[in-house]
């Protein structure tokens, strides 16, 4: 029964989207982090999705292929009295763009909801199929 | 005699299988709405049902030589998959139009349910015919 495959497909999408949501949460939590003792500030992370063939003809799930760190320059703030300031008096903050992350978050949660709805529809159709001929 | 009783059911059974297959394809499209480079897929339901009924696969390309490769699965029970056209081209090459896919998904699930009802109605008719009351 090919409909059972929907749970695999939508399930993979849900787990990928929740991983994306996780990464967004980590980025937002570190949005104001300044460089640690090693001089390296927090780099924003982004998930890269990839489709994986699943079951017969045409159905494809999703997986997280990679989590990449953004190489955008960190936000530099002039604060000469800050303990982490460099020789020129600048403090390097993380390169997280909060606006971008919020948009990412909304997109991830909408996709998650979409896939939950797909699973619910598939479930109710399968339950009705079970009652066929009764 | 029995064949006459089940002939109409066969049609609905084929339709139900194809609806289930299409539901799965649409679910894949929705699942991959954020995957870069993913191209949405779908198939022509009417064409697929015709090909299942006829028993012969309708190939989009004629095979004029025995050494020609066949396009598609060649199995009449499996629909010939096609790629959807981009409505709003995206930078990342993803061609899923979520609104269209969701509309198709709801449409397909209602049609699946109506096919189920046709089957149930047919079963009830046949049952009342053989109980003879």
PDB file of C-alpha atoms in Angstrom:
ATOM      1  CA  UNK A   1       0.000   0.000   0.000  1.00  0.00           C
ATOM      2  CA  UNK A   2       1.760   3.079  -1.238  1.00  0.00           C
ATOM      3  CA  UNK A   3      -0.030   5.453   1.145  1.00  0.00           C
ATOM      4  CA  UNK A   4       2.020   4.190   4.092  1.00  0.00           C
ATOM      5  CA  UNK A   5       5.023   5.742   2.414  1.00  0.00           C
ATOM      6  CA  UNK A   6       3.578   9.199   3.108  1.00  0.00           C
ATOM      7  CA  UNK A   7       4.427   8.786   6.774  1.00  0.00           C
ATOM      8  CA  UNK A   8       8.052   8.132   5.894  1.00  0.00           C
ATOM      9  CA  UNK A   9       8.217  11.090   3.522  1.00  0.00           C
ATOM     10  CA  UNK A  10       6.446  13.576   5.788  1.00  0.00           C
ATOM     11  CA  UNK A  11       8.242  12.209   8.832  1.00  0.00           C
ATOM     12  CA  UNK A  12      11.621  12.893   7.255  1.00  0.00           C
ATOM     13  CA  UNK A  13      10.458  16.424   6.388  1.00  0.00           C
ATOM     14  CA  UNK A  14       9.270  17.005   9.954  1.00  0.00           C
ATOM     15  CA  UNK A  15      12.529  15.849  11.472  1.00  0.00           C
ATOM     16  CA  UNK A  16      14.537  17.999   9.007  1.00  0.00           C
ATOM     17  CA  UNK A  17      12.406  21.045   9.759  1.00  0.00           C
ATOM     18  CA  UNK A  18      12.763  20.520  13.492  1.00  0.00           C
ATOM     19  CA  UNK A  19      16.518  20.329  13.052  1.00  0.00           C
ATOM     20  CA  UNK A  20      16.336  23.610  11.137  1.00  0.00           C
ATOM     21  CA  UNK A  21      14.301  25.083  13.998  1.00  0.00           C
ATOM     22  CA  UNK A  22      16.952  23.842  16.422  1.00  0.00           C
ATOM     23  CA  UNK A  23      19.706  25.587  14.486  1.00  0.00           C
ATOM     24  CA  UNK A  24      17.653  28.796  14.353  1.00  0.00           C
ATOM     25  CA  UNK A  25      17.180  28.623  18.121  1.00  0.00           C
ATOM     26  CA  UNK A  26      20.915  28.199  18.579  1.00  0.00           C
ATOM     27  CA  UNK A  27      21.597  31.170  16.287  1.00  0.00           C
ATOM     28  CA  UNK A  28      19.106  33.414  18.052  1.00  0.00           C
ATOM     29  CA  UNK A  29      20.416  32.415  21.483  1.00  0.00           C
ATOM     30  CA  UNK A  30      23.914  33.405  20.393  1.00  0.00           C
ATOM     31  CA  UNK A  31      22.904  36.552  18.511  1.00  0.00           C
ATOM     32  CA  UNK A  32      24.535  38.830  21.076  1.00  0.00           C
ATOM     33  CA  UNK A  33      27.483  36.635  21.975  1.00  0.00           C
ATOM     34  CA  UNK A  34      30.838  38.369  21.764  1.00  0.00           C
ATOM     35  CA  UNK A  35      34.084  36.709  20.822  1.00  0.00           C
ATOM     36  CA  UNK A  36      35.395  34.261  23.384  1.00  0.00           C
ATOM     37  CA  UNK A  37      38.949  34.138  24.703  1.00  0.00           C
ATOM     38  CA  UNK A  38      40.169  32.586  21.415  1.00  0.00           C
ATOM     39  CA  UNK A  39      39.040  35.674  19.483  1.00  0.00           C
ATOM     40  CA  UNK A  40      36.532  33.692  17.435  1.00  0.00           C
ATOM     41  CA  UNK A  41      32.929  34.889  17.611  1.00  0.00           C
ATOM     42  CA  UNK A  42      29.891  32.647  17.133  1.00  0.00           C
ATOM     43  CA  UNK A  43      29.173  31.940  13.473  1.00  0.00           C
ATOM     44  CA  UNK A  44      25.558  31.638  12.315  1.00  0.00           C
ATOM     45  CA  UNK A  45      24.731  28.120  11.167  1.00  0.00           C
ATOM     46  CA  UNK A  46      22.447  27.139   8.311  1.00  0.00           C
ATOM     47  CA  UNK A  47      21.056  23.709   7.441  1.00  0.00           C
ATOM     48  CA  UNK A  48      21.269  22.483   3.848  1.00  0.00           C
ATOM     49  CA  UNK A  49      18.383  20.255   2.783  1.00  0.00           C
ATOM     50  CA  UNK A  50      18.671  17.475   0.257  1.00  0.00           C
ATOM     51  CA  UNK A  51      15.961  15.220  -1.132  1.00  0.00           C
ATOM     52  CA  UNK A  52      16.367  11.452  -0.759  1.00  0.00           C
ATOM     53  CA  UNK A  53      14.486   8.952  -2.935  1.00  0.00           C
ATOM     54  CA  UNK A  54      12.057   6.994  -0.790  1.00  0.00           C
ATOM     55  CA  UNK A  55      10.024   4.029  -1.965  1.00  0.00           C
ATOM     56  CA  UNK A  56       8.794   3.498  -5.513  1.00  0.00           C
ATOM     57  CA  UNK A  57       8.413   6.051  -8.320  1.00  0.00           C
ATOM     58  CA  UNK A  58       8.631   9.698  -7.637  1.00  0.00           C
ATOM     59  CA  UNK A  59       8.415   9.919  -3.880  1.00  0.00           C
ATOM     60  CA  UNK A  60      11.213  11.744  -2.152  1.00  0.00           C
ATOM     61  CA  UNK A  61      11.870  12.553   1.480  1.00  0.00           C
ATOM     62  CA  UNK A  62      14.185  15.186   2.892  1.00  0.00           C
ATOM     63  CA  UNK A  63      17.357  14.973   4.894  1.00  0.00           C
ATOM     64  CA  UNK A  64      19.767  17.510   6.301  1.00  0.00           C
ATOM     65  CA  UNK A  65      22.841  17.163   4.105  1.00  0.00           C
ATOM     66  CA  UNK A  66      25.060  19.551   5.964  1.00  0.00           C
ATOM     67  CA  UNK A  67      25.082  22.318   8.538  1.00  0.00           C
ATOM     68  CA  UNK A  68      27.233  25.153   7.244  1.00  0.00           C
ATOM     69  CA  UNK A  69      28.663  28.057   9.143  1.00  0.00           C
ATOM     70  CA  UNK A  70      28.081  31.454   7.621  1.00  0.00           C
ATOM     71  CA  UNK A  71      31.288  33.265   6.641  1.00  0.00           C
ATOM     72  CA  UNK A  72      29.750  36.733   6.838  1.00  0.00           C
ATOM     73  CA  UNK A  73      31.927  39.161   8.815  1.00  0.00           C
ATOM     74  CA  UNK A  74      31.011  39.557  12.487  1.00  0.00           C
ATOM     75  CA  UNK A  75      29.366  42.743  13.700  1.00  0.00           C
ATOM     76  CA  UNK A  76      32.111  45.039  15.075  1.00  0.00           C
ATOM     77  CA  UNK A  77      31.195  47.497  17.815  1.00  0.00           C
ATOM     78  CA  UNK A  78      33.465  50.224  19.140  1.00  0.00           C
ATOM     79  CA  UNK A  79      33.710  49.675  22.919  1.00  0.00           C
ATOM     80  CA  UNK A  80      37.251  50.403  24.113  1.00  0.00           C
ATOM     81  CA  UNK A  81      36.491  49.611  27.728  1.00  0.00           C
ATOM     82  CA  UNK A  82      34.984  46.220  27.045  1.00  0.00           C
ATOM     83  CA  UNK A  83      37.120  43.363  28.421  1.00  0.00           C
ATOM     84  CA  UNK A  84      37.025  41.583  25.044  1.00  0.00           C
ATOM     85  CA  UNK A  85      38.007  44.654  23.000  1.00  0.00           C
ATOM     86  CA  UNK A  86      40.895  44.247  20.577  1.00  0.00           C
ATOM     87  CA  UNK A  87      43.861  46.616  20.141  1.00  0.00           C
ATOM     88  CA  UNK A  88      41.767  49.099  18.121  1.00  0.00           C
ATOM     89  CA  UNK A  89      39.016  49.121  20.753  1.00  0.00           C
ATOM     90  CA  UNK A  90      36.521  47.052  18.745  1.00  0.00           C
ATOM     91  CA  UNK A  91      34.489  44.127  20.073  1.00  0.00           C
ATOM     92  CA  UNK A  92      33.472  41.497  17.511  1.00  0.00           C
ATOM     93  CA  UNK A  93      29.970  40.151  17.955  1.00  0.00           C
ATOM     94  CA  UNK A  94      28.492  37.096  16.255  1.00  0.00           C
ATOM     95  CA  UNK A  95      27.473  37.377  12.599  1.00  0.00           C
ATOM     96  CA  UNK A  96      23.891  36.285  13.303  1.00  0.00           C
ATOM     97  CA  UNK A  97      21.263  38.368  11.527  1.00  0.00           C
ATOM     98  CA  UNK A  98      18.214  38.238  13.838  1.00  0.00           C
ATOM     99  CA  UNK A  99      15.764  39.320  11.107  1.00  0.00           C
ATOM    100  CA  UNK A 100      16.933  36.542   8.811  1.00  0.00           C
ATOM    101  CA  UNK A 101      16.667  34.029  11.643  1.00  0.00           C
ATOM    102  CA  UNK A 102      13.118  35.056  12.530  1.00  0.00           C
ATOM    103  CA  UNK A 103      12.062  34.647   8.899  1.00  0.00           C
ATOM    104  CA  UNK A 104      13.768  31.262   8.869  1.00  0.00           C
ATOM    105  CA  UNK A 105      11.933  30.293  12.039  1.00  0.00           C
ATOM    106  CA  UNK A 106       8.505  31.198  10.645  1.00  0.00           C
ATOM    107  CA  UNK A 107       9.254  29.365   7.414  1.00  0.00           C
ATOM    108  CA  UNK A 108      10.382  26.256   9.313  1.00  0.00           C
ATOM    109  CA  UNK A 109       7.341  26.223  11.570  1.00  0.00           C
ATOM    110  CA  UNK A 110       4.960  26.655   8.627  1.00  0.00           C
ATOM    111  CA  UNK A 111       6.608  23.800   6.744  1.00  0.00           C
ATOM    112  CA  UNK A 112       6.406  21.672   9.877  1.00  0.00           C
ATOM    113  CA  UNK A 113       2.664  22.376  10.194  1.00  0.00           C
ATOM    114  CA  UNK A 114       2.136  21.614   6.516  1.00  0.00           C
ATOM    115  CA  UNK A 115       3.715  18.216   6.863  1.00  0.00           C
ATOM    116  CA  UNK A 116       1.795  17.394  10.032  1.00  0.00           C
ATOM    117  CA  UNK A 117      -1.382  18.174   8.137  1.00  0.00           C
ATOM    118  CA  UNK A 118      -0.309  15.913   5.283  1.00  0.00           C
ATOM    119  CA  UNK A 119       0.221  13.079   7.765  1.00  0.00           C
ATOM    120  CA  UNK A 120      -3.174  13.676   9.393  1.00  0.00           C
ATOM    121  CA  UNK A 121      -4.901  13.574   6.015  1.00  0.00           C
ATOM    122  CA  UNK A 122      -3.077  10.379   5.056  1.00  0.00           C
ATOM    123  CA  UNK A 123      -4.024   8.841   8.398  1.00  0.00           C
ATOM    124  CA  UNK A 124      -7.721   9.623   8.050  1.00  0.00           C
ATOM    125  CA  UNK A 125      -7.732   8.314   4.471  1.00  0.00           C
ATOM    126  CA  UNK A 126      -6.067   5.087   5.559  1.00  0.00           C
ATOM    127  CA  UNK A 127      -8.533   4.638   8.424  1.00  0.00           C
ATOM    128  CA  UNK A 128     -11.402   5.074   5.982  1.00  0.00           C
ATOM    129  CA  UNK A 129      -9.764   2.579   3.646  1.00  0.00           C
ATOM    130  CA  UNK A 130      -9.667   0.080   6.498  1.00  0.00           C
ATOM    131  CA  UNK A 131     -13.449   0.328   6.782  1.00  0.00           C
ATOM    132  CA  UNK A 132     -13.935  -0.396   3.107  1.00  0.00           C
ATOM    133  CA  UNK A 133     -16.866  -2.741   2.380  1.00  0.00           C
ATOM    134  CA  UNK A 134     -18.330  -2.577   5.857  1.00  0.00           C
TER     135      UNK A 134
ATOM    136  CA  UNK B   1     -21.549 -13.935 -13.560  1.00  0.00           C
ATOM    137  CA  UNK B   2     -19.087 -13.068 -10.846  1.00  0.00           C
ATOM    138  CA  UNK B   3     -17.064 -11.120 -13.374  1.00  0.00           C
ATOM    139  CA  UNK B   4     -20.027  -8.904 -14.090  1.00  0.00           C
ATOM    140  CA  UNK B   5     -20.404  -8.226 -10.403  1.00  0.00           C
ATOM    141  CA  UNK B   6     -16.807  -7.188  -9.926  1.00  0.00           C
ATOM    142  CA  UNK B   7     -16.079  -5.494 -13.264  1.00  0.00           C
ATOM    143  CA  UNK B   8     -17.265  -2.123 -12.076  1.00  0.00           C
ATOM    144  CA  UNK B   9     -15.391  -2.558  -8.850  1.00  0.00           C
ATOM    145  CA  UNK B  10     -12.140  -3.092 -10.775  1.00  0.00           C
ATOM    146  CA  UNK B  11     -12.424   0.349 -12.285  1.00  0.00           C
ATOM    147  CA  UNK B  12     -12.788   1.961  -8.867  1.00  0.00           C
ATOM    148  CA  UNK B  13     -10.002  -0.188  -7.420  1.00  0.00           C
ATOM    149  CA  UNK B  14      -7.628   1.016 -10.143  1.00  0.00           C
ATOM    150  CA  UNK B  15      -8.709   4.603  -9.548  1.00  0.00           C
ATOM    151  CA  UNK B  16      -8.122   4.192  -5.805  1.00  0.00           C
ATOM    152  CA  UNK B  17      -4.600   2.849  -6.342  1.00  0.00           C
ATOM    153  CA  UNK B  18      -3.751   5.760  -8.625  1.00  0.00           C
ATOM    154  CA  UNK B  19      -5.210   8.253  -6.157  1.00  0.00           C
ATOM    155  CA  UNK B  20      -3.043   6.745  -3.402  1.00  0.00           C
ATOM    156  CA  UNK B  21      -0.007   7.006  -5.662  1.00  0.00           C
ATOM    157  CA  UNK B  22      -0.761  10.629  -6.496  1.00  0.00           C
ATOM    158  CA  UNK B  23      -1.298  11.406  -2.819  1.00  0.00           C
ATOM    159  CA  UNK B  24       2.182  10.095  -2.141  1.00  0.00           C
ATOM    160  CA  UNK B  25       3.736  12.142  -4.939  1.00  0.00           C
ATOM    161  CA  UNK B  26       2.032  15.295  -3.669  1.00  0.00           C
ATOM    162  CA  UNK B  27       3.213  14.530  -0.119  1.00  0.00           C
ATOM    163  CA  UNK B  28       6.792  14.339  -1.471  1.00  0.00           C
ATOM    164  CA  UNK B  29       6.373  17.715  -3.119  1.00  0.00           C
ATOM    165  CA  UNK B  30       5.138  19.292   0.114  1.00  0.00           C
ATOM    166  CA  UNK B  31       7.926  17.623   2.086  1.00  0.00           C
ATOM    167  CA  UNK B  32      10.524  19.065  -0.295  1.00  0.00           C
ATOM    168  CA  UNK B  33       9.111  22.590  -0.360  1.00  0.00           C
ATOM    169  CA  UNK B  34      12.384  23.944   1.087  1.00  0.00           C
ATOM    170  CA  UNK B  35      14.898  21.670  -0.636  1.00  0.00           C
ATOM    171  CA  UNK B  36      17.176  23.571  -3.041  1.00  0.00           C
ATOM    172  CA  UNK B  37      17.053  22.256  -6.600  1.00  0.00           C
ATOM    173  CA  UNK B  38      14.053  19.997  -6.055  1.00  0.00           C
ATOM    174  CA  UNK B  39      11.698  19.843  -9.028  1.00  0.00           C
ATOM    175  CA  UNK B  40       8.075  19.083  -8.164  1.00  0.00           C
ATOM    176  CA  UNK B  41       6.545  16.013  -9.796  1.00  0.00           C
ATOM    177  CA  UNK B  42       3.036  14.987 -10.675  1.00  0.00           C
ATOM    178  CA  UNK B  43       1.164  12.872 -13.217  1.00  0.00           C
ATOM    179  CA  UNK B  44      -1.890  13.182 -15.401  1.00  0.00           C
ATOM    180  CA  UNK B  45      -4.525  11.182 -13.557  1.00  0.00           C
ATOM    181  CA  UNK B  46      -6.935  10.778 -16.489  1.00  0.00           C
ATOM    182  CA  UNK B  47      -4.122   9.575 -18.757  1.00  0.00           C
ATOM    183  CA  UNK B  48      -2.841   7.165 -16.106  1.00  0.00           C
ATOM    184  CA  UNK B  49      -6.302   5.701 -15.488  1.00  0.00           C
ATOM    185  CA  UNK B  50      -6.824   5.274 -19.219  1.00  0.00           C
ATOM    186  CA  UNK B  51      -3.510   3.465 -19.514  1.00  0.00           C
ATOM    187  CA  UNK B  52      -4.388   1.149 -16.606  1.00  0.00           C
ATOM    188  CA  UNK B  53      -7.805   0.405 -18.099  1.00  0.00           C
ATOM    189  CA  UNK B  54      -6.388  -0.219 -21.557  1.00  0.00           C
ATOM    190  CA  UNK B  55      -3.649  -2.409 -20.114  1.00  0.00           C
ATOM    191  CA  UNK B  56      -1.058  -0.880 -22.438  1.00  0.00           C
ATOM    192  CA  UNK B  57       1.300   1.857 -21.450  1.00  0.00           C
ATOM    193  CA  UNK B  58       0.881   4.985 -23.545  1.00  0.00           C
ATOM    194  CA  UNK B  59       4.458   5.995 -24.195  1.00  0.00           C
ATOM    195  CA  UNK B  60       5.029   9.664 -24.964  1.00  0.00           C
ATOM    196  CA  UNK B  61       7.626   8.638 -27.534  1.00  0.00           C
ATOM    197  CA  UNK B  62       7.010   5.986 -30.191  1.00  0.00           C
ATOM    198  CA  UNK B  63       9.429   3.047 -30.270  1.00  0.00           C
ATOM    199  CA  UNK B  64      10.270   2.478 -33.910  1.00  0.00           C
ATOM    200  CA  UNK B  65      13.259   0.220 -33.343  1.00  0.00           C
ATOM    201  CA  UNK B  66      13.795  -2.728 -31.013  1.00  0.00           C
ATOM    202  CA  UNK B  67      16.949  -1.092 -29.656  1.00  0.00           C
ATOM    203  CA  UNK B  68      15.178   2.113 -28.606  1.00  0.00           C
ATOM    204  CA  UNK B  69      15.060   2.736 -24.899  1.00  0.00           C
ATOM    205  CA  UNK B  70      11.627   3.023 -23.422  1.00  0.00           C
ATOM    206  CA  UNK B  71      10.772   6.227 -21.589  1.00  0.00           C
ATOM    207  CA  UNK B  72       9.155   5.738 -18.185  1.00  0.00           C
ATOM    208  CA  UNK B  73       8.573   2.485 -16.338  1.00  0.00           C
ATOM    209  CA  UNK B  74       6.766   0.702 -19.183  1.00  0.00           C
ATOM    210  CA  UNK B  75       4.472  -0.818 -16.576  1.00  0.00           C
ATOM    211  CA  UNK B  76       0.866   0.157 -17.380  1.00  0.00           C
ATOM    212  CA  UNK B  77      -0.055  -0.004 -13.698  1.00  0.00           C
ATOM    213  CA  UNK B  78       2.386   2.784 -12.884  1.00  0.00           C
ATOM    214  CA  UNK B  79       1.637   6.326 -13.932  1.00  0.00           C
ATOM    215  CA  UNK B  80       4.086   8.150 -16.188  1.00  0.00           C
ATOM    216  CA  UNK B  81       5.650  10.776 -13.963  1.00  0.00           C
ATOM    217  CA  UNK B  82       6.172  14.303 -15.215  1.00  0.00           C
ATOM    218  CA  UNK B  83       7.700  17.469 -13.861  1.00  0.00           C
ATOM    219  CA  UNK B  84       5.576  20.466 -12.975  1.00  0.00           C
ATOM    220  CA  UNK B  85       6.149  23.889 -14.502  1.00  0.00           C
ATOM    221  CA  UNK B  86       7.563  26.635 -12.300  1.00  0.00           C
ATOM    222  CA  UNK B  87       4.979  29.302 -11.547  1.00  0.00           C
ATOM    223  CA  UNK B  88       7.258  31.607  -9.584  1.00  0.00           C
ATOM    224  CA  UNK B  89      10.892  30.746 -10.306  1.00  0.00           C
ATOM    225  CA  UNK B  90      13.039  30.637  -7.181  1.00  0.00           C
ATOM    226  CA  UNK B  91      16.730  31.463  -6.851  1.00  0.00           C
ATOM    227  CA  UNK B  92      17.543  28.031  -5.416  1.00  0.00           C
ATOM    228  CA  UNK B  93      15.955  26.114  -8.315  1.00  0.00           C
ATOM    229  CA  UNK B  94      13.095  24.742  -6.232  1.00  0.00           C
ATOM    230  CA  UNK B  95       9.926  24.513  -8.325  1.00  0.00           C
ATOM    231  CA  UNK B  96       7.405  23.605  -5.606  1.00  0.00           C
ATOM    232  CA  UNK B  97       4.417  25.934  -5.550  1.00  0.00           C
ATOM    233  CA  UNK B  98       3.115  25.210  -2.058  1.00  0.00           C
ATOM    234  CA  UNK B  99      -0.330  26.705  -2.685  1.00  0.00           C
ATOM    235  CA  UNK B 100      -0.850  24.597  -5.761  1.00  0.00           C
ATOM    236  CA  UNK B 101       0.458  21.458  -4.075  1.00  0.00           C
ATOM    237  CA  UNK B 102      -1.789  21.914  -1.062  1.00  0.00           C
ATOM    238  CA  UNK B 103      -4.812  22.525  -3.264  1.00  0.00           C
ATOM    239  CA  UNK B 104      -3.967  19.403  -5.269  1.00  0.00           C
ATOM    240  CA  UNK B 105      -3.469  17.447  -2.056  1.00  0.00           C
ATOM    241  CA  UNK B 106      -6.897  18.387  -0.663  1.00  0.00           C
ATOM    242  CA  UNK B 107      -8.525  17.821  -4.054  1.00  0.00           C
ATOM    243  CA  UNK B 108      -6.894  14.424  -4.356  1.00  0.00           C
ATOM    244  CA  UNK B 109      -7.866  13.342  -0.849  1.00  0.00           C
ATOM    245  CA  UNK B 110     -11.512  14.240  -1.447  1.00  0.00           C
ATOM    246  CA  UNK B 111     -11.480  12.312  -4.710  1.00  0.00           C
ATOM    247  CA  UNK B 112      -9.845   9.377  -2.922  1.00  0.00           C
ATOM    248  CA  UNK B 113     -12.645   9.443  -0.365  1.00  0.00           C
ATOM    249  CA  UNK B 114     -15.333   9.627  -3.013  1.00  0.00           C
ATOM    250  CA  UNK B 115     -13.810   6.638  -4.793  1.00  0.00           C
ATOM    251  CA  UNK B 116     -13.933   4.796  -1.473  1.00  0.00           C
ATOM    252  CA  UNK B 117     -17.613   5.672  -1.150  1.00  0.00           C
ATOM    253  CA  UNK B 118     -18.302   4.397  -4.660  1.00  0.00           C
ATOM    254  CA  UNK B 119     -16.684   1.095  -3.691  1.00  0.00           C
ATOM    255  CA  UNK B 120     -18.644   0.917  -0.448  1.00  0.00           C
ATOM    256  CA  UNK B 121     -21.881   1.686  -2.277  1.00  0.00           C
ATOM    257  CA  UNK B 122     -21.113  -0.989  -4.832  1.00  0.00           C
ATOM    258  CA  UNK B 123     -20.404  -3.543  -2.108  1.00  0.00           C
ATOM    259  CA  UNK B 124     -23.715  -2.684  -0.420  1.00  0.00           C
ATOM    260  CA  UNK B 125     -25.597  -3.029  -3.705  1.00  0.00           C
ATOM    261  CA  UNK B 126     -24.047  -6.405  -4.403  1.00  0.00           C
ATOM    262  CA  UNK B 127     -24.672  -7.613  -0.861  1.00  0.00           C
ATOM    263  CA  UNK B 128     -28.327  -6.678  -1.024  1.00  0.00           C
ATOM    264  CA  UNK B 129     -28.539  -8.390  -4.421  1.00  0.00           C
ATOM    265  CA  UNK B 130     -27.189 -11.701  -3.145  1.00  0.00           C
ATOM    266  CA  UNK B 131     -29.152 -11.708   0.103  1.00  0.00           C
ATOM    267  CA  UNK B 132     -32.270 -11.291  -2.025  1.00  0.00           C
ATOM    268  CA  UNK B 133     -34.395  -9.536   0.541  1.00  0.00           C
TER     269      UNK B 133
END
